[in-house]
Coordinates of N, CA and C in Angstrom, one line a residue:
M1 N 16.1 -20.2 44.6 CA 15.9 -20.6 43.2 C 17.2 -21.2 42.7
D2 N 17.1 -22.3 42.1 CA 18.3 -23.0 41.5 C 18.8 -22.1 40.3
G3 N 20.1 -22.2 40.1 CA 20.7 -21.4 39.1 C 20.2 -21.6 37.7
M4 N 19.9 -22.9 37.4 CA 19.4 -23.2 36.0 C 18.0 -22.7 35.9
N5 N 17.1 -22.8 36.9 CA 15.8 -22.2 36.8 C 15.8 -20.7 36.6
Y6 N 16.7 -20.1 37.3 CA 16.9 -18.6 37.1 C 17.3 -18.3 35.7
L7 N 18.2 -19.0 35.2 CA 18.7 -18.8 33.8 C 17.6 -19.0 32.8
T8 N 16.8 -20.1 33.0 CA 15.6 -20.4 32.1 C 14.6 -19.2 32.1
I9 N 14.3 -18.7 33.3 CA 13.3 -17.6 33.4 C 13.9 -16.4 32.8
A10 N 15.2 -16.1 33.0 CA 15.8 -15.0 32.4 C 15.8 -15.0 30.8
Y11 N 16.1 -16.2 30.3 CA 16.0 -16.3 28.8 C 14.6 -16.2 28.3
L12 N 13.7 -16.8 29.0 CA 12.3 -16.6 28.5 C 11.8 -15.2 28.6
G13 N 12.2 -14.5 29.6 CA 11.9 -13.1 29.8 C 12.5 -12.2 28.6
M14 N 13.8 -12.6 28.3 CA 14.4 -11.8 27.2 C 13.7 -12.1 25.9
I15 N 13.3 -13.4 25.6 CA 12.6 -13.7 24.4 C 11.3 -12.9 24.3
V16 N 10.5 -12.9 25.4 CA 9.3 -12.2 25.5 C 9.5 -10.7 25.3
G17 N 10.6 -10.1 25.9 CA 10.9 -8.7 25.7 C 11.2 -8.4 24.2
I18 N 12.0 -9.2 23.6 CA 12.3 -9.0 22.2 C 11.1 -9.1 21.3
A19 N 10.2 -10.1 21.6 CA 9.0 -10.2 20.9 C 8.1 -9.0 21.0
V20 N 8.0 -8.5 22.2 CA 7.1 -7.2 22.4 C 7.8 -6.1 21.6
W21 N 9.1 -5.9 21.7 CA 9.8 -4.8 21.0 C 9.6 -4.9 19.5
T22 N 9.7 -6.2 19.0 CA 9.5 -6.4 17.6 C 8.1 -6.1 17.1
W23 N 7.1 -6.5 17.9 CA 5.7 -6.2 17.6 C 5.5 -4.7 17.6
T24 N 6.1 -4.0 18.5 CA 5.9 -2.5 18.6 C 6.5 -1.8 17.4
V25 N 7.7 -2.3 17.0 CA 8.4 -1.7 15.8 C 7.6 -1.9 14.5
V26 N 7.1 -3.2 14.4 CA 6.3 -3.5 13.2 C 5.0 -2.7 13.1
T27 N 4.4 -2.5 14.3 CA 3.1 -1.8 14.3 C 3.4 -0.3 14.0
R28 N 4.4 0.3 14.6 CA 4.8 1.7 14.3 C 5.2 1.9 12.8
S29 N 5.9 0.9 12.2 CA 6.3 1.1 10.8 C 5.1 1.0 9.9
K30 N 4.1 0.2 10.2 CA 2.9 0.1 9.5 C 2.1 1.5 9.6
S31 N 2.1 2.0 10.8 CA 1.4 3.3 11.0 C 2.1 4.4 10.2
I32 N 3.4 4.4 10.3 CA 4.2 5.5 9.5 C 4.0 5.3 8.0
E33 N 3.9 4.1 7.5 CA 3.7 3.9 6.1 C 2.3 4.3 5.7
A34 N 1.3 4.1 6.5 CA 0.0 4.5 6.2 C -0.1 6.1 6.2
R35 N 0.6 6.7 7.1 CA 0.6 8.2 7.2 C 1.3 8.7 6.0
L36 N 2.4 8.1 5.6 CA 3.2 8.6 4.4 C 2.3 8.4 3.1
E37 N 1.6 7.3 3.0 CA 0.8 7.2 1.8 C -0.3 8.2 1.8
A38 N -0.9 8.6 3.0 CA -1.9 9.6 3.0 C -1.4 11.0 2.6
V39 N -0.1 11.3 3.0 CA 0.5 12.5 2.7 C 0.7 12.6 1.2
E40 N 1.3 11.5 0.6 CA 1.5 11.4 -0.8 C 0.2 11.5 -1.6
A41 N -0.9 10.9 -1.1 CA -2.1 11.0 -1.8 C -2.7 12.5 -1.8
S42 N -2.5 13.1 -0.6 CA -3.0 14.5 -0.5 C -2.2 15.5 -1.3
V43 N -1.0 15.2 -1.5 CA -0.1 16.1 -2.4 C -0.3 15.7 -3.8
G44 N -0.7 14.5 -4.1 CA -0.9 14.1 -5.5 C 0.3 13.5 -6.1
V45 N 1.1 12.9 -5.3 CA 2.4 12.3 -5.8 C 2.3 10.8 -5.5
S46 N 2.7 10.0 -6.5 CA 2.8 8.6 -6.3 C 4.1 8.3 -5.6
A47 N 4.2 7.1 -5.1 CA 5.5 6.7 -4.4 C 6.6 6.6 -5.4
S48 N 6.4 6.3 -6.6 CA 7.5 6.2 -7.5 C 8.0 7.6 -7.9
E49 N 7.2 8.6 -7.8 CA 7.6 10.0 -8.2 C 8.2 10.7 -7.0
A50 N 8.0 10.2 -5.8 CA 8.4 10.9 -4.6 C 9.8 11.3 -4.6
D51 N 10.7 10.5 -5.0 CA 12.2 10.8 -5.0 C 12.5 11.9 -5.9
S52 N 11.9 11.9 -7.1 CA 12.2 13.0 -8.1 C 11.7 14.3 -7.6
V53 N 10.5 14.3 -6.9 CA 10.0 15.5 -6.4 C 10.9 16.1 -5.3
A54 N 11.4 15.2 -4.4 CA 12.3 15.6 -3.3 C 13.5 16.2 -3.9
K55 N 14.1 15.7 -5.0 CA 15.3 16.2 -5.6 C 15.0 17.6 -6.2
E56 N 13.8 17.8 -6.7 CA 13.5 19.1 -7.3 C 13.3 20.2 -6.2
V57 N 12.8 19.8 -5.1 CA 12.6 20.7 -4.0 C 13.9 21.1 -3.4
D58 N 14.8 20.2 -3.2 CA 16.1 20.5 -2.7 C 17.0 21.4 -3.6
A59 N 16.8 21.3 -4.8 CA 17.6 22.1 -5.8 C 17.3 23.5 -5.8

């Protein structure tokens, strides 16, 4: 295999790898956000109140 062909395949492989990794991170973050919203709803806390509640619990 010619050096330039090898380099082209390597770059394309890296781009595909980064794309798959990015897709995985975005999917996981959406899942975590949905789970966090479910927890906030079950506790009865809105997202804007969440920080003040956390401060009260730590104190």
